[in-house]
Each structure stands twice: as C-alpha cells, then as structure tokens.
C-alpha cells in the first residue's frame, strides 16, 4: 500500500464510508468434468446495496482467445448470449437457476469439448458508487469419459441355501487423480423400478450394505471383494427366496475439487443378471377367516389365522396381525404376545385378546367392536430358523378380509325452549331442555353464546349421568347472578334457572347438549334457543322542568325531575342525584344531594347553604326539589341524574344504568337599584400648576346602600377610545389605582374624596397641560343581603372637560422637525434647545413625550422645576439620560436602542415664577419643540456573527484542525510501516544468501 492508498483508506475510515463493499465469489477452480455430463457452477454476491434480488451474467474466455469475452447467459438481458450459445440457452441446454436473491447456479446439461475455458460471473452495479469487486472467475476443463463397467450376461439358477458369485469389471484411464466406488443392486422383479442396494465399496474404500442385507453382511453371508486391478466379486454364501430377481453392478468415478469436496463425474451401470432361487419344499401358505364380517357396534369379532406347512412341529413362525396395513399385534414362536401402543390400553381393559392355539392356528378376538375397528384385516407369518432369530427364511401375507362395523342408531330427540325470551337485566332466566326417545341414562351440558360473540361457547352448567352438578367458571360466583339451579323433573326433562341476569351480555343463544350412554357408546343431540336481555338503560331518560325560570330574591322555586323507561321504574331500585352549576365563569357541576332508594340522603360539601332550605320529595317516578328563600347564590344551572339497579339485587355498588336530564337555568332577580347619577357635561378652565376638583353627583342615592366610584380619563385625541382608569374607591372606601396612574407621582396628585352623602370629588393637584382631557365617574350601588354583598346597579356621570389657560408669552424653542436613523444597540441623543434665556427669578421644567397610537403622546421623562427627575415609565429609567450642558439644553440621550424605541419624540418646556415668598408658582410661558422621527436599523452582520449563527460552519472550523492532524498522523504511520517492512525484507534476503553460502544449499 502506498502513501496515497493510506491517505484514502484513512479518509474513508473518518468519513464512515467503509461500512461494506461488494464481493463476488465463484466456485473455486480448476474444475474437471467429463464430456456429456451435467455441470453446475455456483456464484454469489455479498456486501451489496440496493434490491435483495441481484442479477448475474455469465461469460467464458476460451483457451483459443483468452483475452476475448464470450457472453453466455444473463438473468436480466435475454439478448445477452452470443450466437454460439443462443440455441443452447433457448433450449435450456444452458440456464441459470436462482438459489437465493444473491446466489445462482449455472447449469450446462450436456458438457461439450468447446465448453472448456475460464468462466466469469459478473453482477451489474446496484450500489450508490463503485466499491469492491463485481466479477469473479474460475477454470473448467472438459475431459474424456474413460469409465467402463461390465458384467458377463448370464441367467443363474440356485437352490435355496446354495452359494452364488458374480464379478464386475470396472476400469478408468483418467489423467487426473480420481477414486472409484462400486456397488451391487437387486431388483425384485422384471418390472420393478426401485433397486435395493446389496453391498457397495465406497470411494473411501468402505463396505456399506443395504438395509435388507445388513444382518447377512455382519454374519459374513454377503461379501464384496476386489480381485486384481479391475475385478469386483459379489459373494452370497446362502441364497434365499427373497434374493430371486435381477442383479447389476454400478461404478462411479469421483474427483476431489479445489474446495476439498468430492464430486462424482461419471456413473456406469452394467447389464442385469437374472437369479432364480428354487425352494426346497418348505413353502408356507397363510389364510385368514372370520366367524362374522358384518357387525354392529358392541358385537364381538373373532379372526383365525392358519399357517399351511409341512412338518410344522419342527418349524418356527412369527405371526403379525394387521388392520389396514398397520400392525395391531404380533405373536413370537414361543407364543409371547406384543400389542402396539394404541391397542395396549384396550387389551388391559379386556376388550382385545390374541393367542397361539397351535403352531399353525392363531386367534385374534375383539370384544365390543367400534367404528374404529372397521377395515381390512391381514395376518402375516414369517418362518425363522430358531426362536429369537431376527433373520426370516420366508414371509407370507394372507389375503385381506373386510370387516364392516355399523353404528348403533339412537332415536333420541331434543328440544330447547324458554318461558322468558325477552327480559330486563336483573330478571330471572328460565330454560327448559326436553329429551325424548332415550333408553339409557343421560348427561346434560348447558352452554351460552353471548350476542355478537365470535369466541367459543361459554359452559354454564353440567349434570352427569348420576346427577352430579358442576357449574362453569363464569357462573360459580353466586353473588353475581345468584345461585343457579339445574333441576331434573323427570328422566328426560331438565330445567336451568339463572335467578339474576346481569346485562345484555347474558342474552344471546343458550344451548342444551344431551348425551346418551350405552355399552361404551354415546349419542349426542343438542339444541338452542335465543334470549334477549335488555339493558336497564333501554328507554331510561330524565326530564327536568321548573314552573318559573326567574325568581325574585327571597321567593321559593321548585324543580321536577320526571324519569321514564321502557319498564316500570317503581319495580326496580332507583335513586336521584341533584347537581348544581353556580353562575360563575369557571364553575362546573357540583353535587347538591343524593337520595338513595331507601330514602337516605347524602348532602354534597360544595354548596352547604342548600341543606337548610331544600325540600326533597318523590312520587312514583317523579323527583322534586323545592328551594325556599332564594338568594343570589342559588342562581345557576340545575340538573338531575337518575340511577337504577337490577330488580333482584341490593342497591349497592355501581348502578345498572344512569341517565342525566336536561339542564335548567334559574335566574334570581335582586332588588331593583334606584341609583341615579347626574349626566350633564361641563368644563373647567384652570391655570397650569393649580389644584382643581372634578365633581360626581348622585341625583338619587338610596339609603342603606353602599357606593363605589371609579374615575376615568379620556385624553383629547382619544375621545372615542377606551378610557384610562384613574382610581377606584370601593364600597369600603379602599382606593385602587389604574395601571396608567399607579406611579407614586400620580398617586400623590390624583385623589378621590366623598364630600357628602351624594357627592364625590376627584382632586387633581398641581395640574399640568398633560392632564387636559375629559373626566367622568361610574358609581356602583352595593347592598348587603343574607349571604354577602351584591351589586344592584351602576350609573355613569356626564363628562367634565379640563382645559388650561395658556400664558400669553411663548418660549423660543427650536421647532424644526428631524428624521434620525440609529442602529440597534447603539445610543442616540434627541435635542431640545431653548434659544433665548428666560426671565430672571424663573425656573424651568421639561417633559419628553413619545407618540403612540392615534397621536396619543406618553411622557417618558419629566424634569420638575425644583430639579427632580421623574420616570413615568420605570422600565426605561435605566436607558434614559437627560443632558444639561447649559441651562437651556434639555437634550435626551437614549442608550442601547431597541426596535420598539422607534417613534415620534418631542419635548415640552415650561417657565415658572413664584409670585411672592411662600406663594404658589405660576406658569409664565411654555413651548413645544419640533418633532423627531426616530427609526431603528438592525445590527450589522459581521464574519464572526455569521460563524456563530451557523452551527455547521462553527463545527467545521472547530473540528477541521483535528481531522487534519489525524490524517497527517495516519500518513506518517503508514510511511514508517512501509519503510520498516522494506528494510526487514532486505535484511532477510541478505541473511538467506549468507546461509546458502555457508551450507552449500542451492535455490530451486
């Protein structure tokens, strides 16, 4: 690997791209296969991306043109094949078998000499980029088939027990290193297609007998020996009748592939040799008979098996009984009986018997036959040399005898009915199952299939033949449905009673299954009937009404909750719950009281004031709630809930059904307010700095009531806008200032005072031009009733307009309008310059304003005549600074300008003079500056700010040096490794030369 290769590998490792690469693998070569054989070559791909089913293309490079690619077959392109292979591909002489999505086999059905060459398997790219190998090659050589196998054709006749020998000539002349396997096979008859293996000498020189000849091979009766270089001899020391048939030899040539697996490249079969084995007068015959072959269930079947043989006393037999070709039992030469597993239990019960009556007569008896005993019976006799010998001399099978077992018919009839097909939940369910025609004891099973239930049937109850009752799991708890009763009125009449049905789920289908038992047999009949169980909520509804929806304070009102259902409510336990939702914005329904079926009442805790004045009654299905002495707290929405329980249960726990009524609203009317407030408009003109009072007068003020007054202010431009709340004095004379007048300066200048029983004043102290506008009051009448203070009404006064007498002289203030733009975060100075000096012994005050919506100007900063500075908007105090380089300079500096600071600014300057020692200050002159339009500009974007605002760019700049350092380190490491490896190779070469010179060893 060079330095550039190291850098590329390191870069791929850092970028995480070396997660996998495509690798194509083909069967390892070189491979040698014989001409005319069927050849397969496998090819698979791994580490690919894209679809799981990959495509493959096979090509060959012929020895005559090793650089030229000849295309054979493709899984994706039918026109891929060159002309030399087109016909073979179309005729399926060459084709591709897909083993998996990424593995295929190339098949060449008949190998030709021209198929020798280097085969290439190529996979078209499905990856996002080229990475890995996309093809692999292997070599295939076609060699001649030199294998031959022959047996001299002959017909052999041997007597039973005589010896037999056959030879097979097998040879090969393959240049490559191969192994041979030779085997002998036996065919029972001339038309038999399935050959039975006798004995084989494998390619690994191991003798392997067939299953039927394994025992004879172990005792040396069957042998296979190699005689000379090409001769293989089969020897059978004692032939049997079962050896009769045809024998042939099969040879296979095997070669070891480069992947260390052995492949048979050629197989040859010889002609067949016929072998006839003659008996020595020891043949046997087997016959089977039955006393009766047409039986009914419960009858007895007896079968006899007779073995016909000469000199029976000196011979030994093993007999098998078979039903439909399956073994039932066997009797060995000593008469020992062995039952197959499925018949052993019946034999223990005495239903089966088999025994050896004599050496030639065997008996099988079945007591109380059943339908499973139907079929064809055989008996098989096998002769053995001695008792315990597993190798039989001969075996004969009897002809079949057909036994028919007819079922015993039952005349049982069954019907299911109910006297309660339509009931309500809680009612009793009565079911009747009647059985006729039964002559034996019955067992009865009841089941239930709920409505719309797709699962298995639910067992309800079972009564066995002896009258034992067993309940299903669902019905064992008597607390749910009561104690189930299953009664047997007579041998064929069964009644099931479920005392208390739960709900609709107890409806559906109920079935009765009766079973008649006789002589180990059983007959079953079943029937079913439908039952409908209606919910307690079916038709259950409640209607709430009131004769009057509006009630005067102190009167009574009545609510009637009328319940109805599709059944008689008086016959089931029922209860009512009264709910109340107060007339509050965030309220919800609260429980007032619940009346239980036994008349017990439970009062809720949320509204305790109802308990002493509510009256509850019930008549049939009508529930009444009467509220006496209505108060304002009784105003709201009322609702009732009716609950019912099942008929035959105690009204405890969850009810069977619940319904809610409609909601009814009750309005409680308070006493009428007689409050009247003067509504005439007026105006007041004062000089700036003077104190004034705004009057609010009640024309009619009822005695016994308390009054609250709220003062409002409307600036001149906002006459039609929402008023600003100045101060509110509630009925306890507690003052609450509005948001715009909550500063200490405003609280010290605006005061509310009740000067008489029907007159309120709003004092404005040290009025200034900013106080100009309209003022009015809202008076509320409050009355203490039984449960608290209630507002009866309110009245709004007329508007009083406050105007100022402006001084005749005007200060000389700069009136020029300006437009100023400033970048956010910087500071700006707004100028306000007095162009001429004031009069002697006068003091100046200044106020800065910023106009907001609809031309309304809000003060930002006020400089009083005594030099004190006030910030009406406290949030701006930290960013406002009033510059006073000279007495006439009232410039305002705004620090850290924000986007919200944009707007129109101006200042108001006033000149004050004290008339005499201790007297009030009088406004002598005033003036407003020109308007300054302030615009803000977003902060300028810098390179550093761009980097900090982009996380990907910031991460790139931070991690780039680290990546470069790692790359340089890897490059240095690779270079050092290469230099060290080169140095080591040079030293090793020198040492080898010195060793050869010292010992005289020459290189080969």
Short mmCIF file of N, CA, C and O in Angstrom, two decimals, residues 303 321 328-331 335-339 347 351-357 362-367:
data_model
loop_
_atom_site.label_atom_id
_atom_site.label_comp_id
_atom_site.label_asym_id
_atom_site.label_seq_id
_atom_site.Cartn_x
_atom_site.Cartn_y
_atom_site.Cartn_z
N UNK A 303 -61.12 -63.51 14.64
CA UNK A 303 -60.39 -63.81 13.43
C UNK A 303 -59.44 -64.97 13.69
O UNK A 303 -58.79 -65.03 14.76
N UNK A 321 -50.64 -59.53 13.17
CA UNK A 321 -52.00 -59.14 12.82
C UNK A 321 -51.96 -57.69 12.33
O UNK A 321 -51.37 -56.83 12.96
N UNK A 328 -51.19 -54.47 14.40
CA UNK A 328 -52.01 -54.45 15.63
C UNK A 328 -51.28 -55.20 16.74
O UNK A 328 -51.11 -54.68 17.85
N UNK A 329 -50.83 -56.41 16.46
CA UNK A 329 -50.15 -57.23 17.48
C UNK A 329 -49.29 -58.25 16.75
O UNK A 329 -49.48 -58.53 15.56
N UNK A 330 -48.35 -58.84 17.50
CA UNK A 330 -47.50 -59.91 16.97
C UNK A 330 -47.34 -60.98 18.03
O UNK A 330 -47.30 -60.69 19.23
N UNK A 331 -47.21 -62.26 17.53
CA UNK A 331 -47.02 -63.43 18.41
C UNK A 331 -45.74 -64.11 17.96
O UNK A 331 -45.61 -64.51 16.79
N UNK A 335 -45.08 -67.95 21.51
CA UNK A 335 -46.43 -67.55 21.87
C UNK A 335 -46.52 -66.28 22.69
O UNK A 335 -47.60 -65.93 23.19
N UNK A 336 -45.40 -65.56 22.81
CA UNK A 336 -45.40 -64.30 23.55
C UNK A 336 -46.09 -63.23 22.71
O UNK A 336 -45.74 -63.03 21.54
N UNK A 337 -47.07 -62.53 23.33
CA UNK A 337 -47.89 -61.54 22.62
C UNK A 337 -47.35 -60.12 22.90
O UNK A 337 -47.08 -59.77 24.05
N UNK A 338 -47.24 -59.32 21.83
CA UNK A 338 -46.82 -57.92 21.96
C UNK A 338 -47.82 -57.06 21.20
O UNK A 338 -47.98 -57.20 19.98
N UNK A 339 -48.54 -56.15 21.96
CA UNK A 339 -49.51 -55.23 21.35
C UNK A 339 -48.81 -53.93 20.94
O UNK A 339 -47.88 -53.50 21.59
N UNK A 347 -56.41 -53.76 25.49
CA UNK A 347 -56.15 -55.14 25.93
C UNK A 347 -56.17 -55.24 27.44
O UNK A 347 -56.63 -56.25 28.01
N UNK A 351 -60.80 -55.81 26.29
CA UNK A 351 -61.54 -55.68 25.04
C UNK A 351 -60.84 -56.37 23.88
O UNK A 351 -61.45 -56.57 22.83
N UNK A 352 -59.55 -56.68 24.02
CA UNK A 352 -58.79 -57.34 22.96
C UNK A 352 -58.12 -58.60 23.52
O UNK A 352 -57.67 -58.62 24.68
N UNK A 353 -58.03 -59.64 22.65
CA UNK A 353 -57.33 -60.86 23.04
C UNK A 353 -56.71 -61.49 21.80
O UNK A 353 -57.35 -61.58 20.76
N UNK A 354 -55.44 -61.93 21.91
CA UNK A 354 -54.76 -62.64 20.82
C UNK A 354 -53.92 -63.74 21.45
O UNK A 354 -53.25 -63.51 22.46
N UNK A 355 -53.93 -64.93 20.80
CA UNK A 355 -53.15 -66.03 21.38
C UNK A 355 -52.82 -67.04 20.28
O UNK A 355 -53.38 -67.01 19.18
N UNK A 356 -51.89 -67.97 20.62
CA UNK A 356 -51.46 -69.03 19.72
C UNK A 356 -52.14 -70.33 20.16
O UNK A 356 -51.83 -70.87 21.22
N UNK A 357 -53.09 -70.78 19.33
CA UNK A 357 -53.83 -72.01 19.70
C UNK A 357 -52.96 -73.24 19.42
O UNK A 357 -52.96 -74.21 20.19
N UNK A 362 -53.71 -69.33 14.84
CA UNK A 362 -53.58 -68.15 15.70
C UNK A 362 -54.91 -67.39 15.69
O UNK A 362 -55.57 -67.30 14.64
N UNK A 363 -55.29 -66.82 16.89
CA UNK A 363 -56.63 -66.25 17.06
C UNK A 363 -56.51 -64.80 17.55
O UNK A 363 -55.71 -64.52 18.45
N UNK A 364 -57.35 -63.91 16.95
CA UNK A 364 -57.48 -62.52 17.40
C UNK A 364 -58.96 -62.25 17.68
O UNK A 364 -59.80 -62.46 16.80
N UNK A 365 -59.28 -61.79 18.92
CA UNK A 365 -60.67 -61.54 19.32
C UNK A 365 -60.79 -60.09 19.80
O UNK A 365 -59.98 -59.63 20.62
N UNK A 366 -61.82 -59.39 19.27
CA UNK A 366 -62.12 -58.01 19.68
C UNK A 366 -63.52 -58.00 20.26
O UNK A 366 -64.50 -58.29 19.54
N UNK A 367 -63.63 -57.71 21.55
CA UNK A 367 -64.93 -57.60 22.21
C UNK A 367 -65.44 -56.17 22.11
O UNK A 367 -64.67 -55.21 22.22
#
